[in-house]
């Protein structure tokens, strides 16, 4: 399917290597220009080089997305280089808090920073640029419960608030999805495209029905 993403500048934030690589490849195949923002420049370069032969290439910037100044500077650099940002994918999804019995204040706060604060910061600084392009935002919802609630709430809040700017905000929920990277990547690309122009404020599960069917089977048992 031609999603009309050719030459669209799509920022892809910190995330797992396999997951981000899947998204970036789909975007590049659709003719978009992915821009990776991750803390590790070496990992960025490896991924960018891996898909260099696809589409218009992949670009990267190194930044710690939990630090406001680095987020602000990086977005300024992206806008200066490309002149626009047409889409933003928030995909940190780092489950590092541990369970309640073994976690502590520090690990809990760090997990929220990685999974919720980072989403807020990069979106906050990208928003003026997204307003100009009437771009789209896709949040990847992690499997850590506290972060999941925060990411889900931000998705719905932003969808309502940014509707007047014609900015759509949706989320893809990760659960039991290790084998579904390609399908998830396709869904993310679709949500960024004009093919989904009437879709906003949605939390979409790409999990072969696991979430609903598993819950339903437990209810019947």
XYZ file of N, CA and C in Angstrom:
663
model
N 0.838 -1.198 0.000
C 0.000 0.000 0.000
C 0.874 1.249 0.000
N 0.563 2.200 -0.874
C 1.271 3.467 -0.890
C 0.636 4.377 0.150
N 1.364 4.625 1.244
C 0.836 5.424 2.342
C 1.088 6.920 2.165
N 1.644 7.303 1.016
C 1.897 8.712 0.718
C 2.829 9.350 1.763
N 3.826 8.591 2.179
C 4.785 9.094 3.157
C 6.099 9.536 2.509
N 6.124 9.586 1.206
C 7.357 9.925 0.503
C 7.886 11.286 0.929
N 9.167 11.300 1.327
C 9.881 12.504 1.753
C 9.342 13.127 3.044
N 8.493 12.411 3.753
C 8.020 12.890 5.049
C 9.117 12.668 6.098
N 9.341 13.663 6.922
C 10.355 13.577 7.968
C 9.716 13.000 9.220
N 10.138 11.794 9.605
C 9.545 11.099 10.747
C 10.616 10.900 11.822
N 10.412 11.520 12.972
C 11.330 11.372 14.093
C 10.956 10.111 14.873
N 11.942 9.261 15.108
C 11.748 8.011 15.851
C 12.608 8.074 17.099
N 11.977 8.114 18.275
C 12.747 8.296 19.502
C 13.294 6.971 20.019
N 14.031 7.075 21.101
C 14.697 5.925 21.730
C 13.783 4.707 21.816
N 14.316 3.535 21.531
C 13.541 2.306 21.621
C 14.449 1.101 21.457
N 13.897 -0.091 21.569
C 14.716 -1.288 21.414
C 15.208 -1.400 19.974
N 16.367 -2.008 19.794
C 16.978 -2.105 18.469
C 16.055 -2.796 17.477
N 15.531 -3.977 17.847
C 14.702 -4.745 16.917
C 13.442 -3.989 16.549
N 12.833 -3.360 17.543
C 11.574 -2.663 17.286
C 11.786 -1.429 16.419
N 12.768 -0.596 16.787
C 13.023 0.604 16.000
C 13.464 0.272 14.580
N 14.280 -0.773 14.447
C 14.758 -1.142 13.115
C 13.593 -1.564 12.229
N 12.626 -2.281 12.812
C 11.452 -2.678 12.044
C 10.661 -1.485 11.562
N 10.441 -0.511 12.446
C 9.700 0.694 12.080
C 10.446 1.490 11.019
N 11.735 1.675 11.236
C 12.536 2.478 10.322
C 12.564 1.868 8.923
N 12.653 0.551 8.840
C 12.666 -0.108 7.526
C 11.344 0.086 6.792
N 10.242 -0.037 7.511
C 8.930 0.170 6.888
C 8.806 1.610 6.393
N 9.216 2.564 7.222
C 9.143 3.967 6.824
C 10.006 4.243 5.598
N 11.224 3.696 5.603
C 12.119 3.908 4.467
C 11.552 3.287 3.194
N 10.958 2.106 3.317
C 10.344 1.452 2.152
C 9.172 2.251 1.603
N 8.537 3.038 2.475
C 7.417 3.884 2.046
C 7.892 5.230 1.507
N 9.216 5.426 1.504
C 9.776 6.659 0.955
C 9.939 7.771 1.962
N 9.617 7.498 3.237
C 9.799 8.505 4.276
C 11.274 8.638 4.634
N 11.602 9.682 5.382
C 12.969 9.902 5.835
C 12.976 9.785 7.361
N 13.383 8.620 7.885
C 13.408 8.432 9.335
C 14.583 9.182 9.966
N 14.309 9.761 11.132
C 15.343 10.458 11.890
C 15.365 9.863 13.293
N 16.423 9.107 13.589
C 16.544 8.450 14.883
C 17.086 9.404 15.932
N 16.467 9.381 17.112
C 17.011 10.119 18.249
C 17.176 9.128 19.395
N 18.419 8.789 19.686
C 18.744 7.851 20.751
C 19.945 8.373 21.526
N 20.088 7.883 22.738
C 21.209 8.300 23.578
C 22.534 7.821 23.007
N 22.541 6.602 22.464
C 23.785 6.003 21.973
C 24.001 6.317 20.503
N 24.994 7.143 20.215
C 25.283 7.488 18.824
C 25.752 6.267 18.038
N 26.506 5.385 18.676
C 27.013 4.203 17.981
C 25.867 3.300 17.544
N 24.874 3.119 18.411
C 23.708 2.314 18.031
C 22.920 2.988 16.925
N 22.810 4.305 16.991
C 22.148 5.054 15.926
C 22.811 4.801 14.579
N 24.135 4.912 14.574
C 24.876 4.779 13.322
C 24.773 3.371 12.761
N 24.796 2.374 13.636
C 24.650 0.993 13.175
C 23.314 0.798 12.474
N 22.261 1.331 13.081
C 20.945 1.162 12.482
C 20.811 1.967 11.196
N 21.330 3.186 11.210
C 21.259 4.017 10.012
C 22.009 3.367 8.858
N 23.180 2.809 9.142
C 23.969 2.153 8.103
C 23.303 0.881 7.602
N 22.584 0.201 8.493
C 21.929 -1.056 8.118
C 20.845 -0.844 7.080
N 20.239 0.345 7.077
C 19.145 0.573 6.122
C 19.479 1.690 5.137
N 20.767 1.986 5.018
C 21.196 3.086 4.158
C 20.778 2.879 2.714
N 20.697 1.615 2.299
C 20.369 1.323 0.901
C 18.879 1.401 0.613
N 18.073 1.636 1.673
C 16.620 1.667 1.507
C 16.143 3.112 1.449
N 15.307 3.427 0.475
C 14.697 4.746 0.407
C 15.720 5.860 0.329
N 15.421 6.962 1.023
C 16.280 8.138 0.996
C 17.328 8.113 2.103
N 17.401 7.013 2.835
C 18.374 6.905 3.900
C 17.766 7.188 5.259
N 18.606 7.065 6.276
C 18.173 7.250 7.654
C 19.180 8.166 8.338
N 18.686 9.111 9.114
C 19.554 10.062 9.780
C 19.443 9.882 11.292
N 20.410 10.423 12.018
C 20.415 10.197 13.466
C 20.952 11.407 14.212
N 20.434 11.559 15.428
C 20.936 12.557 16.362
C 21.033 11.880 17.723
N 22.067 12.209 18.471
C 22.266 11.618 19.792
C 21.755 12.573 20.863
N 20.869 12.057 21.746
C 20.326 12.895 22.814
C 19.761 12.026 23.921
N 19.842 12.511 25.135
C 19.200 11.879 26.280
C 17.809 12.490 26.400
N 16.797 11.706 26.109
C 15.434 12.226 26.035
C 14.815 12.506 27.393
N 15.537 12.240 28.461
C 15.038 12.593 29.786
C 15.542 13.969 30.214
N 16.334 14.639 29.343
C 16.900 15.947 29.666
C 16.303 17.016 28.754
N 15.600 17.992 29.326
C 14.911 19.010 28.514
C 15.816 19.739 27.534
N 17.011 20.155 27.979
C 17.880 20.930 27.097
C 18.329 20.128 25.890
N 18.598 18.824 26.081
C 19.023 17.992 24.954
C 17.876 17.762 23.974
N 16.671 17.604 24.490
C 15.503 17.445 23.614
C 15.283 18.704 22.783
N 15.357 19.852 23.439
C 15.133 21.123 22.739
C 16.166 21.350 21.644
N 17.429 21.151 21.975
C 18.498 21.367 20.999
C 18.377 20.405 19.826
N 18.034 19.154 20.115
C 17.949 18.146 19.050
C 16.812 18.463 18.081
N 15.675 18.855 18.619
C 14.553 19.219 17.737
C 14.926 20.429 16.879
N 15.628 21.384 17.455
C 16.082 22.540 16.683
C 17.010 22.102 15.555
N 17.877 21.132 15.842
C 18.797 20.632 14.818
C 18.047 19.912 13.697
N 17.040 19.125 14.083
C 16.249 18.413 13.074
C 15.533 19.407 12.169
N 14.906 20.413 12.774
C 14.179 21.403 11.968
C 15.139 22.175 11.060
N 16.298 22.508 11.588
C 17.274 23.253 10.780
C 17.737 22.438 9.578
N 17.948 21.133 9.787
C 18.447 20.290 8.704
C 17.378 19.978 7.664
N 16.139 19.675 8.139
C 15.116 19.192 7.218
C 13.995 20.200 6.951
N 13.865 21.213 7.802
C 12.841 22.228 7.583
C 11.462 21.850 8.063
N 11.298 20.608 8.513
C 9.964 20.150 8.897
C 10.073 18.881 9.732
N 9.031 18.611 10.487
C 8.834 17.311 11.111
C 7.384 16.925 10.831
N 7.197 15.823 10.120
C 5.848 15.417 9.700
C 5.244 14.359 10.607
N 6.076 13.705 11.386
C 5.567 12.670 12.281
C 6.542 12.426 13.408
N 5.997 11.998 14.547
C 6.824 11.706 15.718
C 6.388 10.369 16.303
N 7.356 9.468 16.485
C 7.090 8.184 17.125
C 7.822 8.154 18.453
N 7.064 8.080 19.539
C 7.643 7.937 20.870
C 7.711 6.452 21.196
N 8.919 5.915 21.302
C 9.016 4.454 21.413
C 10.064 3.983 22.411
N 10.165 4.662 23.544
C 11.195 4.283 24.510
C 11.007 2.857 25.018
N 9.917 2.605 25.727
C 9.526 1.250 26.140
C 10.629 0.490 26.861
N 11.169 1.091 27.903
C 12.187 0.426 28.709
C 11.568 0.023 30.037
N 11.432 -1.271 30.271
C 10.840 -1.761 31.517
C 11.955 -2.057 32.502
N 12.301 -1.052 33.308
C 13.462 -1.203 34.174
C 13.151 -0.961 35.647
N 11.884 -0.951 36.021
C 11.541 -0.633 37.402
C 11.568 -1.857 38.309
N 11.437 -3.048 37.742
C 11.337 -4.252 38.562
C 9.959 -4.342 39.198
N 9.743 -5.371 40.000
C 8.440 -5.470 40.651
C 8.440 -4.652 41.943
N 7.266 -4.509 42.531
C 7.107 -3.614 43.675
C 7.950 -4.048 44.865
N 8.091 -5.346 45.072
C 8.823 -5.857 46.226
C 10.320 -5.578 46.131
N 10.848 -5.592 44.913
C 12.300 -5.442 44.759
C 12.711 -4.061 44.262
N 11.771 -3.266 43.799
C 12.119 -1.949 43.272
C 12.302 -0.951 44.410
N 12.844 0.209 44.075
C 12.960 1.283 45.048
C 12.571 2.596 44.377
N 12.651 3.654 45.158
C 12.234 4.958 44.638
C 13.003 5.327 43.377
N 14.307 5.103 43.403
C 15.150 5.500 42.286
C 14.782 4.755 41.007
N 14.626 3.443 41.091
C 14.289 2.675 39.886
C 12.905 3.042 39.372
N 11.980 3.316 40.294
C 10.631 3.708 39.886
C 10.661 5.039 39.123
N 11.358 6.020 39.688
C 11.431 7.337 39.051
C 12.148 7.254 37.707
N 13.227 6.484 37.639
C 13.963 6.344 36.382
C 13.098 5.733 35.302
N 12.271 4.750 35.686
C 11.395 4.118 34.708
C 10.374 5.117 34.174
N 9.824 5.944 35.053
C 8.872 6.960 34.608
C 9.556 7.992 33.705
N 10.796 8.338 34.041
C 11.532 9.273 33.189
C 11.721 8.706 31.788
N 12.154 7.438 31.717
C 12.435 6.811 30.431
C 11.172 6.623 29.598
N 10.054 6.298 30.252
C 8.857 5.894 29.522
C 7.765 6.948 29.423
N 7.744 7.924 30.327
C 6.672 8.923 30.310
C 7.239 10.328 30.129
N 8.192 10.707 30.977
C 8.771 12.043 30.891
C 9.407 12.267 29.524
N 10.102 11.255 29.014
C 10.752 11.403 27.704
C 9.729 11.662 26.605
N 8.562 11.011 26.698
C 7.501 11.236 25.711
C 7.047 12.693 25.762
N 6.841 13.174 26.998
C 6.390 14.549 27.164
C 7.411 15.534 26.605
N 8.681 15.347 26.961
C 9.701 16.325 26.605
C 9.889 16.447 25.090
N 10.095 15.322 24.417
C 10.366 15.404 22.981
C 9.143 15.909 22.227
N 7.948 15.544 22.689
C 6.721 16.022 22.048
C 6.536 17.514 22.301
N 6.831 17.951 23.506
C 6.713 19.375 23.862
C 7.550 20.237 22.929
N 8.773 19.837 22.699
C 9.663 20.658 21.867
C 9.397 20.474 20.375
N 8.831 19.338 19.999
C 8.507 19.113 18.581
C 7.179 19.746 18.186
N 6.356 20.073 19.169
C 4.995 20.532 18.871
C 4.932 21.752 17.950
N 5.723 22.808 18.163
C 5.645 23.949 17.243
C 5.931 23.575 15.793
N 6.829 22.622 15.597
C 7.160 22.194 14.233
C 6.032 21.328 13.673
N 5.468 20.470 14.504
C 4.358 19.615 14.078
C 3.121 20.442 13.733
N 2.929 21.555 14.407
C 1.789 22.423 14.102
C 1.876 22.929 12.664
N 3.087 23.260 12.240
C 3.272 23.781 10.882
C 2.944 22.731 9.826
N 3.308 21.487 10.109
C 3.122 20.412 9.128
C 1.800 19.678 9.305
N 1.084 19.983 10.415
C -0.123 19.226 10.776
C 0.223 17.736 10.821
N 1.308 17.460 11.522
C 1.840 16.106 11.577
C 1.070 15.189 12.498
N 1.571 13.982 12.643
C 0.918 12.956 13.464
C 1.898 12.431 14.504
N 1.345 11.993 15.633
C 2.134 11.435 16.727
C 1.648 10.019 17.009
N 2.587 9.102 17.155
C 2.250 7.741 17.569
C 3.070 7.404 18.809
N 2.379 7.112 19.894
C 3.041 6.686 21.128
C 3.031 5.167 21.204
N 4.182 4.589 21.483
C 4.240 3.152 21.708
C 4.061 2.916 23.204
N 3.025 2.169 23.557
C 2.690 1.945 24.958
C 3.454 0.723 25.461
N 4.224 0.914 26.524
C 5.069 -0.154 27.051
C 4.260 -1.140 27.873
N 4.929 -2.169 28.382
C 4.246 -3.183 29.188
C 4.507 -3.011 30.684
N 5.036 -1.856 31.084
C 5.197 -1.575 32.506
C 3.972 -0.803 32.980
N 3.170 -1.349 33.903
C 1.850 -0.801 34.229
C 1.810 0.684 34.539
N 2.699 1.187 35.403
C 2.658 2.605 35.764
C 2.912 3.477 34.547
N 3.888 3.088 33.723
C 4.184 3.844 32.516
C 3.042 3.728 31.511
N 2.448 2.548 31.420
C 1.339 2.334 30.497
C 0.211 3.314 30.768
N -0.127 3.484 32.038
C -1.205 4.415 32.393
C -0.848 5.840 31.982
N 0.402 6.229 32.250
C 0.828 7.573 31.887
C 0.828 7.796 30.392
N 1.371 6.847 29.641
C 1.430 6.971 28.184
C 0.040 6.973 27.563
N -0.846 6.142 28.095
C -2.217 6.089 27.583
C -2.940 7.402 27.845
N -2.772 7.934 29.050
C -3.430 9.192 29.406
C -2.918 10.341 28.546
N -1.599 10.388 28.326
C -1.038 11.442 27.479
C -1.571 11.354 26.058
N -1.707 10.136 25.558
C -2.224 9.953 24.195
C -3.608 10.560 24.058
N -4.491 10.255 24.980
C -5.865 10.762 24.906
C -5.915 12.266 25.156
N -5.128 12.730 26.121
C -5.097 14.167 26.430
C -4.613 14.970 25.231
N -3.497 14.517 24.638
C -2.953 15.238 23.486
C -3.889 15.177 22.291
N -4.550 14.047 22.090
C -5.465 13.914 20.950
C -6.563 14.969 21.012
N -7.091 15.192 22.214
C -8.149 16.196 22.390
C -7.585 17.601 22.220
N -6.473 17.868 22.882
C -5.912 19.219 22.885
C -5.384 19.642 21.514
N -4.831 18.696 20.764
C -4.178 19.038 19.494
C -5.084 18.882 18.285
N -6.315 18.475 18.522
C -7.260 18.306 17.410
C -7.438 19.603 16.630
N -7.450 20.731 17.341
C -7.659 22.024 16.681
C -6.506 22.395 15.753
N -5.358 21.733 15.934
C -4.212 21.977 15.059
C -4.102 20.918 13.956
N -5.115 20.065 13.875
C -5.112 18.960 12.896
C -3.935 18.020 13.104
N -3.526 17.874 14.370
C -2.490 16.909 14.723
C -3.174 15.696 15.337
N -2.964 14.544 14.736
C -3.563 13.309 15.253
C -2.590 12.617 16.203
N -3.139 12.054 17.277
C -2.313 11.359 18.268
C -2.936 10.000 18.566
N -2.194 8.949 18.297
C -2.660 7.589 18.555
C -1.562 6.801 19.258
N -1.920 5.610 19.710
C -0.940 4.764 20.382
C -1.068 3.327 19.909
N 0.052 2.639 19.896
C 0.072 1.206 19.645
C 0.531 0.542 20.936
N -0.271 -0.394 21.415
C -0.022 -1.031 22.704
C 0.756 -2.319 22.501
N 1.895 -2.443 23.170
C 2.710 -3.642 23.062
C 2.334 -4.628 24.161
N 1.964 -5.832 23.755
C 1.679 -6.890 24.717
C 1.737 -8.227 23.994
N 2.591 -9.111 24.478
C 2.744 -10.417 23.844
C 3.007 -10.270 22.344
N 3.939 -9.383 21.994
C 4.059 -8.996 20.591
C 5.456 -9.157 20.008
N 6.310 -9.977 20.636
C 7.684 -10.108 20.161
C 7.751 -10.612 18.730
N 6.790 -11.435 18.332
C 6.820 -12.016 16.990
C 6.046 -11.176 15.981
N 5.566 -10.004 16.416
C 4.702 -9.208 15.552
C 5.335 -7.876 15.167
N 6.659 -7.817 15.167
C 7.339 -6.548 14.906
C 6.931 -5.960 13.569
N 6.875 -6.782 12.525
C 6.526 -6.271 11.188
C 5.106 -5.716 11.178
N 4.168 -6.448 11.794
C 2.787 -6.001 11.813
C 2.630 -4.705 12.609
N 3.349 -4.616 13.723
C 3.308 -3.392 14.529
C 3.887 -2.227 13.738
N 4.992 -2.461 13.070
C 5.627 -1.407 12.273
C 4.687 -0.920 11.173
N 3.989 -1.836 10.520
C 3.035 -1.455 9.478
C 1.904 -0.611 10.055
N 1.451 -0.970 11.252
C 0.375 -0.218 11.890
C 0.831 1.192 12.242
N 2.048 1.303 12.766
C 2.597 2.611 13.099
C 2.680 3.492 11.857
N 3.182 2.945 10.773
C 3.289 3.704 9.524
C 1.912 4.140 9.032
N 0.932 3.261 9.128
C -0.430 3.593 8.724
C -0.979 4.758 9.545
N -0.736 4.737 10.862
C -1.248 5.792 11.733
C -0.578 7.136 11.467
N 0.617 7.117 10.912
C 1.304 8.355 10.558
C 0.805 8.937 9.240
N 0.130 8.127 8.460
C -0.228 8.509 7.101
C -1.618 9.134 7.015
N -1.875 9.758 5.881
C -3.196 10.349 5.637
C -4.266 9.287 5.420
N -3.842 8.051 5.235
C -4.807 6.955 5.116
C -5.604 6.793 6.407
N -5.067 7.284 7.505
C -5.764 7.197 8.791
C -6.172 8.585 9.277
N -6.556 9.442 8.350
C -6.811 10.853 8.659
C -7.958 11.078 9.637
N -8.822 10.080 9.825
C -9.940 10.225 10.763
C -9.717 9.420 12.038
N -8.484 9.005 12.282
C -8.172 8.193 13.466
C -7.320 9.006 14.427
N -7.844 9.265 15.608
C -7.074 9.961 16.642
C -7.597 9.580 18.020
N -6.724 9.611 19.007
C -7.108 9.273 20.368
C -7.332 7.796 20.601
N -6.791 6.949 19.724
C -7.034 5.504 19.807
C -5.824 4.768 20.381
N -6.109 3.746 21.188
C -5.079 2.835 21.683
C -5.274 1.512 20.954
N -4.365 1.193 20.071
C -4.544 0.062 19.163
C -3.649 -1.098 19.583
N -4.270 -2.269 19.766
C -3.541 -3.481 20.144
C -3.257 -4.307 18.887
N -1.985 -4.515 18.609
C -1.596 -5.386 17.491
C -1.001 -6.635 18.121
N -1.873 -7.566 18.520
C -1.408 -8.705 19.328
C -2.179 -9.990 19.030
N -2.704 -10.086 17.814
C -3.464 -11.280 17.409
C -4.666 -11.539 18.322
N -5.187 -10.472 18.899
C -6.358 -10.612 19.762
C -6.044 -11.022 21.177
N -4.754 -11.086 21.520
C -4.350 -11.587 22.834
C -5.044 -10.858 23.976
N -5.040 -9.531 23.926
C -5.564 -8.744 25.049
C -7.026 -9.041 25.323
N -7.861 -8.952 24.287
C -9.299 -9.133 24.474
C -9.690 -10.602 24.597
N -9.107 -11.446 23.756
C -9.501 -12.853 23.765
C -9.055 -13.548 25.036
N -7.858 -13.205 25.529
C -7.374 -13.801 26.763
C -8.254 -13.395 27.944
N -8.628 -12.129 27.967
C -9.497 -11.654 29.040
C -10.873 -12.326 28.955
N -11.359 -12.483 27.723
C -12.666 -13.102 27.525
C -12.655 -14.569 27.965
N -11.563 -15.280 27.645
C -11.479 -16.693 28.013
C -11.426 -16.857 29.520
N -10.760 -15.932 30.209
C -10.693 -15.982 31.661
C -12.074 -15.734 32.285
N -12.841 -14.873 31.647
C -14.194 -14.574 32.141
C -15.099 -15.791 32.015
N -14.930 -16.529 30.905
C -15.783 -17.699 30.657
C -15.380 -18.893 31.506
N -14.107 -18.956 31.913
C -13.634 -20.115 32.655
C -14.074 -20.077 34.125
